[in-house]
């Protein structure tokens, strides 16, 4: 039983009072108000989602960033969050750094800590975020249309690359490692882009488990397929905030490794979204307005299935595994 089968079998129930329940990046509550609440929880577990050696300030940042990323995927504005913490001990220096990292990001998004729970136990951080979106305007996984363009934001693959260096599976020089490591440890939630894409994009998801796996959730819930091009994995971008596609660090790796990391790496916290071709100018305007680079990498098809094409346009037939906590 994989992670998503488990959720479906034991925890998915028909919604009663919610507008949208289990299965999207956020749940939606509040049918009648001019604004709806978008709500999402994400947990970080030591040894599973982060290494025990990570800078606590970066951990505080990431714990909130991965949650804000789900609000971004729905086009919601962050409002508030709760923090449930299990801590092995009350370490003042650790708590000072952790809370600094957490609140720096929270304040940058005007997102307020309004409650939580604290207990002793193995280090575990669970945040629930609450955001607002005009009723009916939330970006969903379920509304991709055949013929839509398919886009990503930012750079893909570097977070997973850093993880593989940490695990000793790959080597990078110190400068490149630092650049990749920042992508793993301090991801930028694309809140401004998500907001700017309201009324422009048809469907969106944040990329937490690898592009193809997360795109698969859009395809499944929308009842469509997609074609994904990979020519953008031939031309490195710069390594800066305005870059999109593949970083120069990833570009040093052999082609199959680039494909694995960029298409099925995980921990990117970029957005993957679809929009009608007549919205191309509006998508570029949303990217400019939000200072977030985007790249068109394919399109949505009426036939189901996900086809990945090599730069010559030939189908790549190998399998890409998305991250699944319970995959065997
Ligand atoms: P995301 O990556 O966007 O946080 P996940 O892949 O973690 O979403 O989860 C998929 C969907 O299942 C989401 O809608 C999430 O809210 C829901 N979900 C995950 N775990 C549970 C659970 N234990 N009970 C109810 N819903 C859950
Ligand atoms: Mg998500």
Tab-separated table of C-alpha atoms and ligand atoms in Angstrom:
chain	number	residue	atom	x	y	z
A	1	UNK	CA	0.000	0.000	0.000
A	2	UNK	CA	1.511	3.351	-1.071
A	3	UNK	CA	1.097	6.682	0.707
A	4	UNK	CA	-1.808	7.829	-1.462
A	5	UNK	CA	-3.664	4.460	-1.382
A	6	UNK	CA	-3.377	4.562	2.376
A	7	UNK	CA	-4.898	8.052	2.551
A	8	UNK	CA	-7.653	7.064	0.098
A	9	UNK	CA	-8.539	3.846	1.924
A	10	UNK	CA	-8.563	5.078	5.490
A	11	UNK	CA	-8.932	8.856	5.522
A	12	UNK	CA	-10.768	10.109	2.442
A	13	UNK	CA	-14.476	10.646	3.190
A	14	UNK	CA	-17.178	12.561	1.310
A	15	UNK	CA	-17.096	16.247	2.231
A	16	UNK	CA	-20.072	17.516	4.152
A	17	UNK	CA	-19.557	21.123	5.206
A	18	UNK	CA	-16.204	21.756	3.518
A	19	UNK	CA	-16.049	23.080	-0.042
A	20	UNK	CA	-13.070	20.837	-0.815
A	21	UNK	CA	-11.692	17.992	1.319
A	22	UNK	CA	-8.856	15.456	1.116
A	23	UNK	CA	-6.925	15.279	-2.145
A	24	UNK	CA	-5.756	18.760	-3.116
A	25	UNK	CA	-2.915	20.952	-1.835
A	26	UNK	CA	-5.328	22.705	0.518
A	27	UNK	CA	-8.802	22.085	1.815
A	28	UNK	CA	-11.322	24.889	1.254
A	29	UNK	CA	-13.832	26.001	3.860
A	30	UNK	CA	-16.610	28.600	3.767
A	31	UNK	CA	-19.111	28.535	0.959
A	32	UNK	CA	-20.884	31.794	1.464
A	33	UNK	CA	-18.281	34.365	2.454
A	34	UNK	CA	-16.593	36.523	-0.191
A	35	UNK	CA	-13.362	34.792	0.886
A	36	UNK	CA	-12.727	31.097	1.490
A	37	UNK	CA	-10.258	29.592	3.905
A	38	UNK	CA	-7.520	27.439	2.361
A	39	UNK	CA	-5.992	25.087	4.950
A	40	UNK	CA	-3.054	22.703	4.779
A	41	UNK	CA	-0.776	20.739	7.158
A	42	UNK	CA	2.751	19.490	6.607
A	43	UNK	CA	5.015	17.708	9.050
A	44	UNK	CA	8.813	17.507	9.124
A	45	UNK	CA	10.332	14.503	10.886
A	46	UNK	CA	14.009	14.319	11.858
A	47	UNK	CA	15.896	11.749	9.815
A	48	UNK	CA	13.083	11.618	7.285
A	49	UNK	CA	12.725	15.207	6.069
A	50	UNK	CA	15.871	16.767	7.477
A	51	UNK	CA	19.253	15.816	8.900
A	52	UNK	CA	19.953	16.287	12.591
A	53	UNK	CA	22.885	18.555	11.673
A	54	UNK	CA	20.761	21.173	9.871
A	55	UNK	CA	20.945	24.795	11.083
A	56	UNK	CA	17.834	25.248	13.297
A	57	UNK	CA	17.107	28.645	11.674
A	58	UNK	CA	16.918	26.939	8.284
A	59	UNK	CA	14.707	24.245	9.736
A	60	UNK	CA	12.328	26.904	11.082
A	61	UNK	CA	12.240	28.478	7.626
A	62	UNK	CA	11.625	25.194	5.838
A	63	UNK	CA	8.913	23.965	8.207
A	64	UNK	CA	6.812	27.018	7.331
A	65	UNK	CA	7.962	27.264	3.690
A	66	UNK	CA	6.637	23.811	2.762
A	67	UNK	CA	3.247	24.786	4.195
A	68	UNK	CA	3.157	28.185	2.478
A	69	UNK	CA	3.965	26.324	-0.720
A	70	UNK	CA	0.628	24.489	-0.484
A	71	UNK	CA	-1.169	27.835	-0.082
A	72	UNK	CA	0.755	29.095	-3.127
A	73	UNK	CA	-0.455	26.082	-5.118
A	74	UNK	CA	-4.051	27.155	-4.378
A	75	UNK	CA	-3.437	30.848	-5.017
A	76	UNK	CA	-4.244	31.666	-1.380
A	77	UNK	CA	-2.865	34.555	0.714
A	78	UNK	CA	-1.243	33.366	3.978
A	79	UNK	CA	-3.070	34.560	7.087
A	80	UNK	CA	-2.101	32.459	10.108
A	81	UNK	CA	-0.532	29.190	11.220
A	82	UNK	CA	-0.351	26.818	14.166
A	83	UNK	CA	2.805	25.005	15.283
A	84	UNK	CA	2.856	21.541	16.884
A	85	UNK	CA	6.326	20.685	18.158
A	86	UNK	CA	7.825	17.551	19.665
A	87	UNK	CA	11.269	18.333	21.111
A	88	UNK	CA	13.771	15.937	22.698
A	89	UNK	CA	14.827	18.689	25.165
A	90	UNK	CA	14.371	22.431	25.841
A	91	UNK	CA	17.562	23.691	24.188
A	92	UNK	CA	17.593	27.483	24.427
A	93	UNK	CA	20.148	28.087	21.684
A	94	UNK	CA	18.285	25.746	19.322
A	95	UNK	CA	14.901	27.340	20.070
A	96	UNK	CA	16.298	30.839	19.533
A	97	UNK	CA	17.612	29.959	16.081
A	98	UNK	CA	14.579	27.899	15.101
A	99	UNK	CA	12.097	30.614	16.048
A	100	UNK	CA	14.178	33.273	14.242
A	101	UNK	CA	14.115	31.324	10.995
A	102	UNK	CA	10.414	30.593	11.411
A	103	UNK	CA	9.375	34.185	12.146
A	104	UNK	CA	11.593	35.759	9.467
A	105	UNK	CA	9.627	33.869	6.840
A	106	UNK	CA	6.286	34.287	8.633
A	107	UNK	CA	6.752	38.066	8.840
A	108	UNK	CA	7.794	38.274	5.202
A	109	UNK	CA	4.380	36.806	4.335
A	110	UNK	CA	2.336	38.533	7.042
A	111	UNK	CA	1.438	35.103	8.427
A	112	UNK	CA	0.764	35.022	12.149
A	113	UNK	CA	1.394	32.193	14.647
A	114	UNK	CA	-1.885	31.750	16.522
A	115	UNK	CA	-1.483	28.501	18.468
A	116	UNK	CA	-0.038	25.032	18.559
A	117	UNK	CA	1.127	22.314	20.913
A	118	UNK	CA	4.475	21.502	22.560
A	119	UNK	CA	5.562	18.130	23.901
A	120	UNK	CA	8.704	16.164	24.616
A	121	UNK	CA	9.579	13.500	22.063
A	122	UNK	CA	11.641	12.791	18.938
A	123	UNK	CA	12.080	16.062	16.982
A	124	UNK	CA	8.979	16.563	14.871
A	125	UNK	CA	7.501	19.805	13.519
A	126	UNK	CA	3.942	20.002	12.246
A	127	UNK	CA	2.500	23.254	10.934
A	128	UNK	CA	-1.031	23.988	9.767
A	129	UNK	CA	-1.441	27.106	7.634
A	130	UNK	CA	-4.594	29.105	7.016
A	131	UNK	CA	-4.851	31.267	3.924
A	132	UNK	CA	-7.575	33.218	2.173
A	133	UNK	CA	-8.695	33.178	-1.421
A	134	UNK	CA	-11.715	34.857	-3.077
A	135	UNK	CA	-14.522	32.255	-3.167
A	136	UNK	CA	-14.331	30.233	-6.375
A	137	UNK	CA	-10.863	31.526	-7.344
A	138	UNK	CA	-8.689	28.826	-5.719
A	139	UNK	CA	-6.371	27.019	-8.124
A	140	UNK	CA	-7.163	23.300	-7.998
A	141	UNK	CA	-5.477	20.124	-9.175
A	142	UNK	CA	-8.724	19.094	-10.839
A	143	UNK	CA	-9.276	21.733	-13.518
A	144	UNK	CA	-6.595	21.108	-16.168
A	145	UNK	CA	-8.109	21.219	-19.669
A	146	UNK	CA	-7.019	19.358	-22.806
A	147	UNK	CA	-4.949	21.772	-24.881
A	148	UNK	CA	-3.632	23.718	-21.859
A	149	UNK	CA	0.016	24.694	-21.783
A	150	UNK	CA	2.049	23.165	-18.970
A	151	UNK	CA	4.461	25.326	-16.952
A	152	UNK	CA	6.925	25.126	-14.090
A	153	UNK	CA	8.424	27.898	-11.982
A	154	UNK	CA	12.065	28.175	-10.929
A	155	UNK	CA	14.806	25.557	-10.986
A	156	UNK	CA	14.153	21.854	-10.514
A	157	UNK	CA	16.397	19.092	-9.203
A	158	UNK	CA	18.943	20.956	-7.083
A	159	UNK	CA	17.377	20.103	-3.726
A	160	UNK	CA	17.531	16.391	-4.480
A	161	UNK	CA	21.060	16.834	-5.814
A	162	UNK	CA	22.138	18.332	-2.468
A	163	UNK	CA	20.504	15.427	-0.633
A	164	UNK	CA	22.452	12.926	-2.721
A	165	UNK	CA	25.695	14.766	-1.912
A	166	UNK	CA	24.820	14.630	1.793
A	167	UNK	CA	24.268	10.897	1.420
A	168	UNK	CA	27.635	10.453	-0.317
A	169	UNK	CA	26.006	9.302	-3.573
A	170	UNK	CA	27.416	12.233	-5.576
A	171	UNK	CA	30.228	14.748	-5.202
A	172	UNK	CA	30.215	18.501	-5.969
A	173	UNK	CA	32.780	21.232	-5.390
A	174	UNK	CA	32.120	23.368	-2.306
A	175	UNK	CA	30.665	26.373	-4.161
A	176	UNK	CA	28.201	24.297	-6.185
A	177	UNK	CA	27.226	22.305	-3.130
A	178	UNK	CA	26.355	25.479	-1.214
A	179	UNK	CA	24.116	26.664	-4.061
A	180	UNK	CA	22.284	23.323	-4.249
A	181	UNK	CA	22.085	23.036	-0.487
A	182	UNK	CA	20.321	26.402	-0.205
A	183	UNK	CA	17.624	25.036	-2.504
A	184	UNK	CA	17.179	22.036	-0.192
A	185	UNK	CA	17.319	23.866	3.128
A	186	UNK	CA	15.651	27.220	2.410
A	187	UNK	CA	13.102	26.768	-0.380
A	188	UNK	CA	11.161	29.857	-1.538
A	189	UNK	CA	7.392	29.293	-1.424
A	190	UNK	CA	5.895	30.773	-4.617
A	191	UNK	CA	3.070	32.592	-2.878
A	192	UNK	CA	3.204	35.710	-5.081
A	193	UNK	CA	3.098	33.636	-8.258
A	194	UNK	CA	0.152	31.549	-7.022
A	195	UNK	CA	-1.789	34.716	-6.226
A	196	UNK	CA	-0.935	36.268	-9.608
A	197	UNK	CA	-2.132	33.111	-11.387
A	198	UNK	CA	-5.682	33.339	-9.994
A	199	UNK	CA	-8.018	33.646	-12.954
A	200	UNK	CA	-5.121	32.856	-15.321
A	201	UNK	CA	-4.082	29.245	-14.583
A	202	UNK	CA	-6.578	26.390	-14.831
A	203	UNK	CA	-4.818	23.944	-12.480
A	204	UNK	CA	-1.823	24.001	-10.157
A	205	UNK	CA	0.127	21.914	-7.654
A	206	UNK	CA	3.340	22.522	-5.765
A	207	UNK	CA	6.226	20.211	-6.591
A	208	UNK	CA	7.157	18.464	-3.354
A	209	UNK	CA	7.571	14.833	-4.466
A	210	UNK	CA	9.071	15.311	-7.948
A	211	UNK	CA	7.616	16.999	-11.060
A	212	UNK	CA	6.229	13.907	-12.808
A	213	UNK	CA	4.639	12.429	-9.699
A	214	UNK	CA	3.008	15.715	-8.731
A	215	UNK	CA	1.925	16.421	-12.304
A	216	UNK	CA	0.395	12.928	-12.154
A	217	UNK	CA	-1.927	14.177	-9.394
A	218	UNK	CA	-3.162	16.982	-11.685
A	219	UNK	CA	-3.703	14.507	-14.527
A	220	UNK	CA	-5.540	12.017	-12.346
A	221	UNK	CA	-7.850	14.545	-10.740
A	222	UNK	CA	-8.501	16.368	-14.025
A	223	UNK	CA	-8.992	13.178	-16.077
A	224	UNK	CA	-6.450	14.244	-18.711
A	225	UNK	CA	-2.925	13.352	-19.902
A	226	UNK	CA	0.208	15.378	-20.664
A	227	UNK	CA	3.234	15.617	-22.893
A	228	UNK	CA	6.401	16.884	-21.189
A	229	UNK	CA	9.393	18.126	-23.198
A	230	UNK	CA	12.945	17.909	-21.850
A	231	UNK	CA	14.898	20.243	-24.154
A	232	UNK	CA	15.174	22.677	-21.219
A	233	UNK	CA	17.472	20.088	-19.582
A	234	UNK	CA	20.031	20.773	-22.312
A	235	UNK	CA	20.519	24.474	-21.634
A	236	UNK	CA	21.616	25.578	-18.174
A	237	UNK	CA	20.156	28.753	-16.649
A	238	UNK	CA	22.059	30.943	-14.197
A	239	UNK	CA	21.915	30.054	-10.513
A	240	UNK	CA	19.866	33.008	-9.278
A	241	UNK	CA	16.362	34.008	-8.265
A	242	UNK	CA	15.358	34.852	-11.833
A	243	UNK	CA	16.403	31.505	-13.305
A	244	UNK	CA	14.132	28.765	-14.493
A	245	UNK	CA	14.605	25.197	-15.709
A	246	UNK	CA	17.971	23.601	-14.969
A	247	UNK	CA	20.776	25.140	-12.900
A	248	UNK	CA	24.401	25.136	-14.121
A	249	UNK	CA	25.185	22.729	-11.273
A	250	UNK	CA	22.673	20.158	-12.501
A	251	UNK	CA	23.953	20.711	-16.046
A	252	UNK	CA	27.319	19.184	-15.085
A	253	UNK	CA	25.709	15.792	-14.536
A	254	UNK	CA	25.174	13.102	-17.158
A	255	UNK	CA	21.847	13.251	-19.045
A	256	UNK	CA	20.082	10.335	-17.267
A	257	UNK	CA	20.950	11.791	-13.868
A	258	UNK	CA	19.664	15.219	-14.908
A	259	UNK	CA	16.374	13.632	-15.943
A	260	UNK	CA	16.060	11.772	-12.638
A	261	UNK	CA	16.795	14.786	-10.470
A	262	UNK	CA	14.774	17.392	-12.389
A	263	UNK	CA	11.764	15.216	-13.233
A	264	UNK	CA	11.550	13.013	-10.151
A	265	UNK	CA	13.791	14.575	-7.500
A	266	UNK	CA	11.497	16.210	-4.967
A	267	UNK	CA	11.712	18.985	-2.364
A	268	UNK	CA	11.685	21.648	-5.106
A	269	UNK	CA	8.654	23.597	-3.821
A	270	UNK	CA	8.157	25.172	-7.216
A	271	UNK	CA	4.737	25.374	-8.854
A	272	UNK	CA	3.575	23.215	-11.740
A	273	UNK	CA	0.503	24.699	-13.453
A	274	UNK	CA	-1.571	24.645	-16.604
A	275	UNK	CA	-3.141	27.534	-18.518
A	276	UNK	CA	-4.980	27.893	-21.829
A	277	UNK	CA	-2.764	28.947	-24.766
A	278	UNK	CA	-4.681	32.245	-25.050
A	279	UNK	CA	-3.408	33.057	-21.541
A	280	UNK	CA	0.290	33.056	-22.508
A	281	UNK	CA	0.672	36.821	-22.177
A	282	UNK	CA	-1.251	36.757	-18.897
A	283	UNK	CA	1.061	34.002	-17.555
A	284	UNK	CA	4.123	36.064	-18.460
A	285	UNK	CA	2.549	39.120	-16.805
A	286	UNK	CA	1.882	37.049	-13.646
A	287	UNK	CA	5.513	35.888	-13.664
A	288	UNK	CA	6.772	39.464	-14.034
A	289	UNK	CA	4.423	40.856	-11.414
A	290	UNK	CA	5.460	38.183	-8.901
A	291	UNK	CA	9.178	38.340	-9.822
A	292	UNK	CA	9.045	34.581	-10.395
A	293	UNK	CA	10.424	33.006	-13.547
A	294	UNK	CA	8.259	30.432	-15.341
A	295	UNK	CA	8.909	28.054	-18.215
A	296	UNK	CA	6.501	26.303	-20.604
A	297	UNK	CA	7.514	22.632	-20.723
A	298	UNK	CA	4.606	20.820	-22.397
A	299	UNK	CA	0.870	20.577	-22.790
A	300	UNK	CA	-2.225	18.761	-21.551
A	301	UNK	CA	-3.860	16.091	-23.725
A	302	UNK	CA	-7.401	14.687	-23.783
A	303	UNK	CA	-5.991	11.127	-23.790
A	304	UNK	CA	-4.824	9.979	-20.367
A	305	UNK	CA	-1.165	9.086	-19.764
A	306	UNK	CA	2.021	11.049	-19.282
A	307	UNK	CA	4.508	11.100	-22.125
A	308	UNK	CA	8.039	12.444	-21.617
A	309	UNK	CA	9.826	13.371	-24.860
A	310	UNK	CA	13.584	13.590	-25.355
A	311	UNK	CA	15.015	16.717	-27.054
A	312	UNK	CA	14.578	14.999	-30.446
A	313	UNK	CA	10.865	14.531	-29.697
A	314	UNK	CA	11.122	10.753	-29.155
A	315	UNK	CA	9.278	9.234	-26.160
A	316	UNK	CA	11.478	8.349	-23.188
A	317	UNK	CA	10.229	4.954	-22.081
A	318	UNK	CA	11.969	4.451	-18.754
A	319	UNK	CA	10.106	4.789	-15.483
A	320	UNK	CA	10.497	7.695	-13.069
A	321	UNK	CA	9.631	7.053	-9.429
A	322	UNK	CA	7.884	9.820	-7.481
A	323	UNK	CA	8.632	10.076	-3.809
A	324	UNK	CA	6.226	7.984	-1.724
A	325	UNK	CA	6.737	7.516	2.008
A	326	UNK	CA	5.335	3.971	1.914
A	327	UNK	CA	6.487	2.760	-1.510
A	328	UNK	CA	8.289	-0.579	-1.136
B	1	LIG	P1	0.712	17.908	-0.162
B	1	LIG	O1	1.971	17.382	-0.745
B	1	LIG	O2	0.110	18.919	-1.053
B	1	LIG	O3	0.878	18.374	1.257
B	1	LIG	P2	0.058	15.231	0.297
B	1	LIG	O4	0.639	14.592	-0.900
B	1	LIG	O5	0.835	15.225	1.561
B	1	LIG	O6	-0.319	16.735	-0.094
B	1	LIG	O7	-1.365	14.625	0.611
B	1	LIG	C1	-2.295	14.369	-0.402
B	1	LIG	C2	-3.677	14.741	0.082
B	1	LIG	O8	-4.065	13.883	1.158
B	1	LIG	C3	-3.802	16.156	0.612
B	1	LIG	O9	-5.067	16.659	0.256
B	1	LIG	C4	-3.712	15.995	2.124
B	1	LIG	O10	-4.389	17.006	2.808
B	1	LIG	C5	-4.395	14.647	2.317
B	1	LIG	N1	-3.926	13.894	3.501
B	1	LIG	C6	-2.673	13.453	3.762
B	1	LIG	N2	-2.618	12.753	4.907
B	1	LIG	C7	-3.889	12.751	5.417
B	1	LIG	C8	-4.492	12.201	6.589
B	1	LIG	N3	-3.786	11.493	7.450
B	1	LIG	N4	-5.815	12.427	6.775
B	1	LIG	C9	-6.531	13.147	5.881
B	1	LIG	N5	-6.023	13.679	4.760
B	1	LIG	C10	-4.720	13.485	4.511
B	2	LIG	MG1	1.281	20.243	-2.129
